[in-house]
Coordinates of C-alpha atoms in Angstrom, one line a residue:
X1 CA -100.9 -129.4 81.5
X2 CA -99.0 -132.5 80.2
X3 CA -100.7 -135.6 82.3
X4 CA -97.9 -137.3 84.5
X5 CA -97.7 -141.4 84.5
X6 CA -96.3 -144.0 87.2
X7 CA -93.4 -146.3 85.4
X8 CA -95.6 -148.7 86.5
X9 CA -98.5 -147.6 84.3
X10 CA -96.4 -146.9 81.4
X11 CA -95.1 -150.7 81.1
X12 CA -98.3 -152.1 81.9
X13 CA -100.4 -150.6 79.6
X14 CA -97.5 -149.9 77.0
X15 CA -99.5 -150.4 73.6
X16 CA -101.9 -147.6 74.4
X17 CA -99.4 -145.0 75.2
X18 CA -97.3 -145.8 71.6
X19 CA -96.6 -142.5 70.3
X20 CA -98.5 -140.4 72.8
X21 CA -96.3 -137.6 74.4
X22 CA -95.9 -138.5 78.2
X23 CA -94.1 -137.3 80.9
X24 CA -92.8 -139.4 83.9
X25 CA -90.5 -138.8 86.9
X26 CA -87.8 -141.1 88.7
X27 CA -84.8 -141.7 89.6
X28 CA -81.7 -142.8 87.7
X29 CA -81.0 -146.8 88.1
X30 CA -78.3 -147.0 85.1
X31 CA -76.8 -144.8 82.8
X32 CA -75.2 -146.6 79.2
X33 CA -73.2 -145.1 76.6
X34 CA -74.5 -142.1 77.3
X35 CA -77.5 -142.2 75.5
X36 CA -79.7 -144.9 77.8
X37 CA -81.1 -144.4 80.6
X38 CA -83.1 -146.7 83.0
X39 CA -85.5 -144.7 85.3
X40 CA -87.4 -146.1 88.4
X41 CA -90.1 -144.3 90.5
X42 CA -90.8 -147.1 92.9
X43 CA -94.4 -148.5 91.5
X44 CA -92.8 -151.7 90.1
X45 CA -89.4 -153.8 89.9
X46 CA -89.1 -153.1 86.1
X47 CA -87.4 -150.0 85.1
X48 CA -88.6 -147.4 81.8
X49 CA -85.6 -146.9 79.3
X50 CA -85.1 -143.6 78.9
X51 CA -83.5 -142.6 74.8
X52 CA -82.2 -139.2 75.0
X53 CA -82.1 -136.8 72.4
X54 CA -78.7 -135.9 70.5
X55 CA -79.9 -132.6 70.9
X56 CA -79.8 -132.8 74.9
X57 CA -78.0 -130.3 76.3
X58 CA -74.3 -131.1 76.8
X59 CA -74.0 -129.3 80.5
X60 CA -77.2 -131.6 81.4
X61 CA -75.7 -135.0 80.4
X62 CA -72.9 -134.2 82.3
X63 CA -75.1 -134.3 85.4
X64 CA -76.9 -137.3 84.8
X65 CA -75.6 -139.9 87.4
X66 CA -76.5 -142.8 89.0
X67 CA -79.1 -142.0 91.9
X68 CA -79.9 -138.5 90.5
X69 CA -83.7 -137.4 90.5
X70 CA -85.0 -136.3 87.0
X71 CA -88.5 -135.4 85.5
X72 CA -88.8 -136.3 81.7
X73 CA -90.9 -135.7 78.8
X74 CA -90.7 -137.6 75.6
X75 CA -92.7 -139.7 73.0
X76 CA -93.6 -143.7 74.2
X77 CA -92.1 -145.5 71.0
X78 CA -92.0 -149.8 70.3
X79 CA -88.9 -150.9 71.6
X80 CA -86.6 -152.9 69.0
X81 CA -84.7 -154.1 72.1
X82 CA -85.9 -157.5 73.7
X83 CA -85.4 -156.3 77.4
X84 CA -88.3 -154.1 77.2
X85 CA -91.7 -153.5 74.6
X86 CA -91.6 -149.9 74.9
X87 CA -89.1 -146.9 75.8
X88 CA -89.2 -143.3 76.0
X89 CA -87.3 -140.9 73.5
X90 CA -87.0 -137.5 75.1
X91 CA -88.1 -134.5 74.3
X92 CA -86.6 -132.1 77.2
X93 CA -85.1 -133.6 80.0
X94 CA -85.1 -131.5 83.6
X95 CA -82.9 -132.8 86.3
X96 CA -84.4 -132.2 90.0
X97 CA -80.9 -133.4 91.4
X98 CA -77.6 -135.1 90.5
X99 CA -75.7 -137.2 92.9
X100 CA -72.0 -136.9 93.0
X101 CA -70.6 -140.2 91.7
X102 CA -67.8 -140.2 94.8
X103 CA -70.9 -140.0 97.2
X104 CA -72.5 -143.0 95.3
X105 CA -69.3 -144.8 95.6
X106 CA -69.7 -144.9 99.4
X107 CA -73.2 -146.0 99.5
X108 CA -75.0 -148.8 98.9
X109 CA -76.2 -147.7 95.6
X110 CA -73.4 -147.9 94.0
X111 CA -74.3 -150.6 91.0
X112 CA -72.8 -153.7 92.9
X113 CA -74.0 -156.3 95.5
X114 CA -74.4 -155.8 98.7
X115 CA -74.4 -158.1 101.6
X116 CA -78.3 -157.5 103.9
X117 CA -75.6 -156.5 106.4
X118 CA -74.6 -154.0 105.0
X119 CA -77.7 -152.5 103.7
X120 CA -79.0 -152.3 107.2
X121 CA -76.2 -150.0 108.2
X122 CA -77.9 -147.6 105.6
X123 CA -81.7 -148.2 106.0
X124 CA -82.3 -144.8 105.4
X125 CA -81.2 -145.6 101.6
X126 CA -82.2 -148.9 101.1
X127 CA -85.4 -148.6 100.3
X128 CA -83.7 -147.1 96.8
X129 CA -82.6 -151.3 96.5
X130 CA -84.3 -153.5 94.2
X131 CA -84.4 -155.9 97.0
X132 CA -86.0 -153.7 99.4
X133 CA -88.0 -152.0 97.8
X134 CA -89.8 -155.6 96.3
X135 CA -90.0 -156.1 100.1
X136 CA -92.0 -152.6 101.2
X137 CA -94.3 -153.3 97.9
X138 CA -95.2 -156.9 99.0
X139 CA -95.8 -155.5 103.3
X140 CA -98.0 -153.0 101.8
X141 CA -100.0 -155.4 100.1
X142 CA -100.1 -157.7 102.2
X143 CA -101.1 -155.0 105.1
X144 CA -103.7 -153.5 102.3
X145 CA -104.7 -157.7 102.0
X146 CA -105.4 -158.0 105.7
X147 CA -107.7 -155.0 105.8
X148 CA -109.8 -156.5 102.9
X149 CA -110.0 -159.8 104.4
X150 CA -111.6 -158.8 107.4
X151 CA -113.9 -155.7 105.6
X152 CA -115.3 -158.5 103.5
X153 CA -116.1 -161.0 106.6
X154 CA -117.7 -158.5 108.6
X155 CA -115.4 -157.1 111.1
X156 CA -114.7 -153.8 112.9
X157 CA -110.8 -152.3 112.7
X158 CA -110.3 -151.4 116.9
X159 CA -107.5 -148.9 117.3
X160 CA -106.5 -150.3 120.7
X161 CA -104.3 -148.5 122.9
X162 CA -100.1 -148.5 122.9
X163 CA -99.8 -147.4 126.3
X164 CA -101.1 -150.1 129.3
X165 CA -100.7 -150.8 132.8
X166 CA -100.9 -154.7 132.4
X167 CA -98.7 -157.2 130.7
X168 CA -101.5 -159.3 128.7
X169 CA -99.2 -161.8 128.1
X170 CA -98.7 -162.6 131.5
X171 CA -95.1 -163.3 130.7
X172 CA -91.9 -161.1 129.2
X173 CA -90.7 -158.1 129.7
X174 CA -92.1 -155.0 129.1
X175 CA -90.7 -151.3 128.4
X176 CA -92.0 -148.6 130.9
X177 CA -93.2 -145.2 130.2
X178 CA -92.9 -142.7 132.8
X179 CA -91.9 -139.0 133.8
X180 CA -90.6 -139.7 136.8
X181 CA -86.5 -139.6 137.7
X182 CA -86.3 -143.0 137.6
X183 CA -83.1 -142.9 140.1
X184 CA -85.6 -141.9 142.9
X185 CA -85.9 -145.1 144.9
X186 CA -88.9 -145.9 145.5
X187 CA -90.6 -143.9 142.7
X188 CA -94.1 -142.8 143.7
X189 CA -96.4 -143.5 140.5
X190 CA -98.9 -141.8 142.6
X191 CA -97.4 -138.2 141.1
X192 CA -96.7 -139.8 137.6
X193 CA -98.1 -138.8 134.7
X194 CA -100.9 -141.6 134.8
X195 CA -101.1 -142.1 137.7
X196 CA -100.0 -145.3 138.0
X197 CA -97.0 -147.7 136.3
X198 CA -97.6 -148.0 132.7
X199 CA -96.2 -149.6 130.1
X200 CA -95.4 -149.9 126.3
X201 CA -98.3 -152.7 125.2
X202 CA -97.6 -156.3 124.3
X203 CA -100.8 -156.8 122.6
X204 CA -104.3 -155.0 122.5
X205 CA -106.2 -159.0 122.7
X206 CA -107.8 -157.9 126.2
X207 CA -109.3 -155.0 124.7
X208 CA -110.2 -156.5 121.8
X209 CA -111.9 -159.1 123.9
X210 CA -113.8 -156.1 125.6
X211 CA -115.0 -154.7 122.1
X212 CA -116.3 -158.1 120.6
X213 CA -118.5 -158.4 123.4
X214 CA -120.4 -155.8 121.7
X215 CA -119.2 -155.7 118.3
X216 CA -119.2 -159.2 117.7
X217 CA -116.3 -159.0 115.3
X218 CA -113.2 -156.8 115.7
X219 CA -109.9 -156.8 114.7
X220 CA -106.8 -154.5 115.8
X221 CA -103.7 -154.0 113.8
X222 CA -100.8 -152.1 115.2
X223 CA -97.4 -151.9 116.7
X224 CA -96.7 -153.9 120.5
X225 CA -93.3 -153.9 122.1
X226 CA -91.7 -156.6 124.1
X227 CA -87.7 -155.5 126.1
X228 CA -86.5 -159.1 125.6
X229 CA -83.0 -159.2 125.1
X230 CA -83.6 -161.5 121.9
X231 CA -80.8 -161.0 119.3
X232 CA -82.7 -163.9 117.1
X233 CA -82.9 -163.4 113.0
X234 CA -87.0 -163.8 114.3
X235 CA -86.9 -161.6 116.8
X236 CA -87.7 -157.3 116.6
X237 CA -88.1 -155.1 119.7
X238 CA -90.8 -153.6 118.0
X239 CA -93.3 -155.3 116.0
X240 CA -97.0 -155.2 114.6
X241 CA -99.8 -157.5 115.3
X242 CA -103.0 -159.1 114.0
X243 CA -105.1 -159.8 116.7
X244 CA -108.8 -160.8 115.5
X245 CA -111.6 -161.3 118.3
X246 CA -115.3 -162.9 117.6
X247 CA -118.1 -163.7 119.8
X248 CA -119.6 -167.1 119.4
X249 CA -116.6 -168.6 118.0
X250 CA -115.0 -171.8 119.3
X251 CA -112.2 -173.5 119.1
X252 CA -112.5 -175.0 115.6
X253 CA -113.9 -172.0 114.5
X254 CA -111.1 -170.0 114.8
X255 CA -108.8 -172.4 113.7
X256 CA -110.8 -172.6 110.5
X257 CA -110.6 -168.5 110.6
X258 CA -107.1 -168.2 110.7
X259 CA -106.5 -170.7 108.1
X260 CA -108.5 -169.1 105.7
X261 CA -107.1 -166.0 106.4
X262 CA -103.5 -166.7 105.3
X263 CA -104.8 -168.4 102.5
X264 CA -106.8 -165.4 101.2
X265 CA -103.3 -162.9 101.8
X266 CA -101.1 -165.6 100.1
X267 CA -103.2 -165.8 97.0
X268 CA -103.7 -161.8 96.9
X269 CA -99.7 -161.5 97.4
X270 CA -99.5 -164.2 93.8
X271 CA -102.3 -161.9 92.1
X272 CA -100.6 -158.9 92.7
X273 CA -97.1 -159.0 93.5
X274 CA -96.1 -161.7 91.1
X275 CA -93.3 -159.5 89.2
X276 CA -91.6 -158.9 93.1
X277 CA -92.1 -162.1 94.1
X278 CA -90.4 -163.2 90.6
X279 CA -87.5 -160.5 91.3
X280 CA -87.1 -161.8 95.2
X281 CA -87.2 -165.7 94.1
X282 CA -84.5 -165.3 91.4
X283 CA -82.5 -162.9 94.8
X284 CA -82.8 -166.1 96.6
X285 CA -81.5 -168.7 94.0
X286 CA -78.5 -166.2 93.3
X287 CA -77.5 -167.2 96.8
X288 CA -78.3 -170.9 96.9
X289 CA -78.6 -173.2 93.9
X290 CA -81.4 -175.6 95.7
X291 CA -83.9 -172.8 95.6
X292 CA -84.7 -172.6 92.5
X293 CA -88.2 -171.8 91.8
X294 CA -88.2 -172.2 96.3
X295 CA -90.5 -168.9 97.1
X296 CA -93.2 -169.5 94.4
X297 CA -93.4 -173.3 94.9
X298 CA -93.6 -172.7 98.8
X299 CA -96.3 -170.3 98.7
X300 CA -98.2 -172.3 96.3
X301 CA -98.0 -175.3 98.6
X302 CA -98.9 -173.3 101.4
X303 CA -102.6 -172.7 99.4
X304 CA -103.0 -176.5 97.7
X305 CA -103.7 -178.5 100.6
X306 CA -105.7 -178.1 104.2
X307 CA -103.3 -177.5 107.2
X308 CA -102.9 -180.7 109.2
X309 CA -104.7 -180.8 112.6
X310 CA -102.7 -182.2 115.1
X311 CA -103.3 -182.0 119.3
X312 CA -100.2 -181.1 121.7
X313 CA -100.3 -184.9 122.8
X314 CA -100.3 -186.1 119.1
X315 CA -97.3 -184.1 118.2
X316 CA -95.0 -185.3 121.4
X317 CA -96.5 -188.6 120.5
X318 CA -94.9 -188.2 116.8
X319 CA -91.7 -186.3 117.9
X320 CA -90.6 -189.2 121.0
X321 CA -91.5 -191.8 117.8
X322 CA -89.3 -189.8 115.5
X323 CA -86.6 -189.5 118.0
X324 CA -86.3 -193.0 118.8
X325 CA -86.6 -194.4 115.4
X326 CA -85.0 -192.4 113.4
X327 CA -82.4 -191.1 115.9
X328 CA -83.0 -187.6 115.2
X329 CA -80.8 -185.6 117.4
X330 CA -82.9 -182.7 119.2
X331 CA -81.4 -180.2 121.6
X332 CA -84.1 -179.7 123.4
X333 CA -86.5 -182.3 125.3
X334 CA -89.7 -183.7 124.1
X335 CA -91.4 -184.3 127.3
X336 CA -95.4 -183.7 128.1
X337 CA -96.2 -180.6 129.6
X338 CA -93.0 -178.4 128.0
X339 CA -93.7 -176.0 125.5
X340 CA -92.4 -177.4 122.0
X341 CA -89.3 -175.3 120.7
X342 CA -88.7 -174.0 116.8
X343 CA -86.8 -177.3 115.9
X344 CA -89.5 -179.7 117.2
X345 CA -92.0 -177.0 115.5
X346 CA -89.8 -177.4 112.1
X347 CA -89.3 -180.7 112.3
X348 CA -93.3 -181.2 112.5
X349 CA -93.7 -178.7 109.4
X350 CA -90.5 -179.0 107.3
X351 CA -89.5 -182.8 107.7
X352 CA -92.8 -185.0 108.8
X353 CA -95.8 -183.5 107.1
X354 CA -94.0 -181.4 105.0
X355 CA -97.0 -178.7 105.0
X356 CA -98.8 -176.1 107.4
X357 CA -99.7 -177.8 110.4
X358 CA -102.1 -176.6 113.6
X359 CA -101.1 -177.7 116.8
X360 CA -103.9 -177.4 119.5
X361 CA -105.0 -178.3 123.0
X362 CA -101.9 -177.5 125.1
X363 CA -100.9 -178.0 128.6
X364 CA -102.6 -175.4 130.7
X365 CA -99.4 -174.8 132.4
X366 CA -97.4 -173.3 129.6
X367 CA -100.2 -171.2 128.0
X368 CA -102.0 -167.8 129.3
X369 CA -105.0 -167.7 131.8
X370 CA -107.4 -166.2 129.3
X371 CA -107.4 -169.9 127.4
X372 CA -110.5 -172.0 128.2
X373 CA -110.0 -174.9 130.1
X374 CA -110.8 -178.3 128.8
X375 CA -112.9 -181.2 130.7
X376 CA -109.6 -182.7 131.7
X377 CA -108.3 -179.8 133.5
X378 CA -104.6 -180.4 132.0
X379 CA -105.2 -178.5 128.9
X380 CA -106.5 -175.4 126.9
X381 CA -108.1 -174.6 124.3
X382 CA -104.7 -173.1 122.7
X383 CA -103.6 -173.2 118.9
X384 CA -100.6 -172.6 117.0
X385 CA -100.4 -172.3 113.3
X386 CA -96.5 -173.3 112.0
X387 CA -95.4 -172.6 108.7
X388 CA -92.7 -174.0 106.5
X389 CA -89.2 -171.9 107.4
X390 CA -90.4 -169.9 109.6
X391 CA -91.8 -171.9 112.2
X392 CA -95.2 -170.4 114.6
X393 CA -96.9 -167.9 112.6
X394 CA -100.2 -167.8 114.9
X395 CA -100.5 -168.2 118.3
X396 CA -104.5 -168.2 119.6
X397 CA -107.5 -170.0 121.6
X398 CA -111.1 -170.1 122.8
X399 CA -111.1 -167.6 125.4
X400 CA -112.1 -168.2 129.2
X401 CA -115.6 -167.0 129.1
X402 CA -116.5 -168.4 133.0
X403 CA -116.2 -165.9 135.5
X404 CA -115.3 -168.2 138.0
X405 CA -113.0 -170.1 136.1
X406 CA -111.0 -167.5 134.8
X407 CA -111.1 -165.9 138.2
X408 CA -109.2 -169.3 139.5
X409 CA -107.1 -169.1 136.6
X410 CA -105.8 -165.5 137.4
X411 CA -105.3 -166.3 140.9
X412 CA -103.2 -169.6 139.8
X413 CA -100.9 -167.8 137.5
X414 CA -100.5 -165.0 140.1
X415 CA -102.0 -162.2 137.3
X416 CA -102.6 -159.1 139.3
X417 CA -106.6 -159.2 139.2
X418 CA -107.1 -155.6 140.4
X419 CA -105.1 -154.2 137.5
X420 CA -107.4 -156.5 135.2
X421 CA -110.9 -155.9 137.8
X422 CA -112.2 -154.8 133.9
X423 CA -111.1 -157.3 131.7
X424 CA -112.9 -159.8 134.8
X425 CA -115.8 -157.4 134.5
X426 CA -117.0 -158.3 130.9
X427 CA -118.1 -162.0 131.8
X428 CA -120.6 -160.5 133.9
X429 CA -122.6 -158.9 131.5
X430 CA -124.0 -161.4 128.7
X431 CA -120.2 -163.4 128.5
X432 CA -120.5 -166.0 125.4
X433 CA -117.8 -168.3 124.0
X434 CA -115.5 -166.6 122.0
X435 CA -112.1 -166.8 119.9
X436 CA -109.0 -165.2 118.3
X437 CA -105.9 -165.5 117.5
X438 CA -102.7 -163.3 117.1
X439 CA -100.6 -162.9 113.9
X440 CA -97.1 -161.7 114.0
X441 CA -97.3 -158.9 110.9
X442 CA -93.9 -159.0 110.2
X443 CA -93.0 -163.0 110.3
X444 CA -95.4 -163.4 107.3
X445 CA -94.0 -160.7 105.4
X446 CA -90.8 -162.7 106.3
X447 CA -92.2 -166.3 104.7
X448 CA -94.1 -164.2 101.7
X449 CA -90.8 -163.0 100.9
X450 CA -88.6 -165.5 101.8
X451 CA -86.0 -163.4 103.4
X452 CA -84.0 -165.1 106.0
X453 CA -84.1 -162.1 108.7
X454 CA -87.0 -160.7 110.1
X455 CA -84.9 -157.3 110.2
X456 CA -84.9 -157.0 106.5
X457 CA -88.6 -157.1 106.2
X458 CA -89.4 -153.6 108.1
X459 CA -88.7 -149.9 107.1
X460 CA -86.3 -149.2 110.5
X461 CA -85.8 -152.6 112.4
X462 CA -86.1 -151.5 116.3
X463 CA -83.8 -154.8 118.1
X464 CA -81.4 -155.0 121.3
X465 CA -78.4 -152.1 121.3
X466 CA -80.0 -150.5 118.0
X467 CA -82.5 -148.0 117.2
X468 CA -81.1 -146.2 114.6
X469 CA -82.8 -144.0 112.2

């Protein structure tokens, strides 16, 4: 039997295949003067030109169309063209299915641009796009990237669970699971499935917590759901998360983790997505002149230098300076104790140092009880990675590991502590200082590519009034 080959293969490792009979399988990208075809089976960016045979079949050619699913055999011959080193003459030519060109003419297929708008109202289709399909390569990598990373630093993948009966958080709302007619006022959860009231989970960090204790190093990546009624261009219903937890880890530690750890998928995104990245950078340039060369030079800045290290008090400090010296117009306040919003966060990144910066020791009023409280009882052991563009990437800390304290903390930030009696539990039994942090998945798939809107960088974007498809 005839040995099948990914496009991907065949231009990669062209010189070895020259005059070797091959057969390959895609899908029809262009179709020229009736004799040239381009074919694409979604390894790479780059299509395989296709030279049919005078000899083909004239009811065949009559079928080929854009979009329409063939299988082909042919000899790999040196391509005289200067678009492409190699190209495939046919030998026979089967066709799995032609598209009707009116149908094409209605889709976003159809050889023209289309706005991201618009491909979103066909997200079943899009992944046939140049644009999204770079984007799906470059998520799988980087998911495949993540996976390594921590494999090769010693940690256990923990498959923690999507349905919960506590808000981790501590903040947000949540979407509830139940079987219950929720009409029924009150609803007894006593005769509910569970039991009790669950939820759809924000995060899997308290179990995570729960499994480092023993493990030592863990990691869970999967999806979490939050019911805000955020319509933002950084904002998804449903979403997947890093979260990373290691015993005997402090502060600077994990700060020092995390860093590395973006650095390590960044550079494996450059080794081997480089021909996407090229394809999405020249996307982005079509659109706006001043970002030329913007992606690759972004990500390669991201990897030259250390982050900057920088405490909550140090970065009001800078932003009231800013403000009054420079009169730079914020909309929001820069007072101690508030959380910092995206334009003070952007401004740190984008405008002041002008590279990745880590922002750490917050007020204790503004972040979760499980951070560990500092000497000076105003602040935790909190961080927050920011990125260029996008803003917070990573949100983590040094986890409470006093019973006592964290037991004050619950009760001061009014978390149900019988719901969590477990999560209390673990630091009676051998607690240590530990650390981790929380990555949004799909915002760094949203700075790796560049793409404005967070929706354009998953499969089926789950956001307020839409889940579609």
């Amino acid at each position: 039997m005839l040995k099948k080959y990914s496009v991907k293969k065949l231009l990669n490792k062209g010189k070895f295949f020259i005059n070797k009979k091959v057969l390959v399988e895609g899908w029809i990208r262009s179709f020229r003067y009736s004799i040239f075809i381009d074919l694409n089976d979604g390894s790479t960016i780059n299509n395989l030109q296709i030279i049919l045979s005078r000899k083909l079949d004239q009811k065949i050619q009559k079928k080929i169309t854009i979009g329409s699913s063939i299988s082909v055999i042919g000899i790999v011959k040196k391509s005289i063209g200067i678009k492409q080193h190699i190209e495939l003459k046919t030998l026979d030519l089967t066709i799995y299915q032609s598209v009707d060109s009116k149908i094409i003419q209605k889709s976003i297929l159809q050889p023209k641009k289309h706005s991201l708008e618009k491909l979103r109202e066909q997200a079943h289709l899009r992944f046939q796009t140049n644009i999204f399909s770079c984007i799906m390569r470059i998520r799988h990598h980087i998911a495949f990237g993540i996976h390594k990373y921590f494999h090769e630093h010693g940690f256990f993948y923990l498959h923690s669970p999507i349905i919960t009966t506590s808000n981790s958080e501590g903040t947000g709302k949540m979407f509830q699971i139940t079987t219950m007619d929720l009409k029924n006022n009150p609803i007894d959860y006593k005769k509910d499935f569970f039991k009790c009231e669950t939820f759809l989970s924000v995060s899997g960090q308290l179990e995570a917590e729960s499994a480092s204790l023993g493990l030592g190093k863990v990691y869970t990546f999967g999806p979490v759901f939050r019911a805000e009624n955020s319509n933002t261009s950084r904002h998804l219903s449903e979403f997947w998360m890093v979260e990373p937890e290691i015993s005997f880890y402090h502060l600077e530690e994990n700060m020092n983790l995390a860093e590395s750890f973006l650095k390590f998928i960044i550079k494996y995104i450059i080794d081997n997505n480089m021909e996407d990245l090229i394809f999405l950078n020249q996307y982005l340039e079509k659109w706006d002149r001043k970002k030329k060369n913007f992606l690759l030079e972004k990500l390669e800045l991201t990897l030259k230098f250390p982050f900057k290290k920088i405490s909550y008090t140090e970065a009001v400090k800078i932003l009231d300076q800013e403000k009054k010296e420079k009169n730079i117009k914020f909309l929001h306040p820069i007072v101690w104790g508030m959380d910092l919003q995206s334009e003070h966060e952007q401004y740190l990144v984008d405008k002041y140092f002008k590279i990745p910066v880590i922002i750490f020791d917050y007020p204790c009023n503004i972040k979760a009880f499980y951070m560990r409280m500092n000497d000076d009882e105003k602040t935790v052991r909190a961080m927050d990675i920011l990125l260029p563009e996008i803003g917070e990437i990573i949100g983590g800390s040094q986890r409470e590991e006093r019973y006592d304290i964290l037991l004050k903390r619950m009760k001061d930030t009014n978390t149900d502590v019988n719901k969590l009696w477990w999560y209390l539990d673990t630091r009676r039994f051998g607690s240590v200082p530990h650390s981790g942090f929380g990555l949004g998945f799909d915002r760094l798939v949203q700075f790796i590519t560049g793409m404005n809107n967070i929706r354009d960088v998953i499969p089926f974007p789950r956001t307020p009034n839409n889940a579609e498809f």
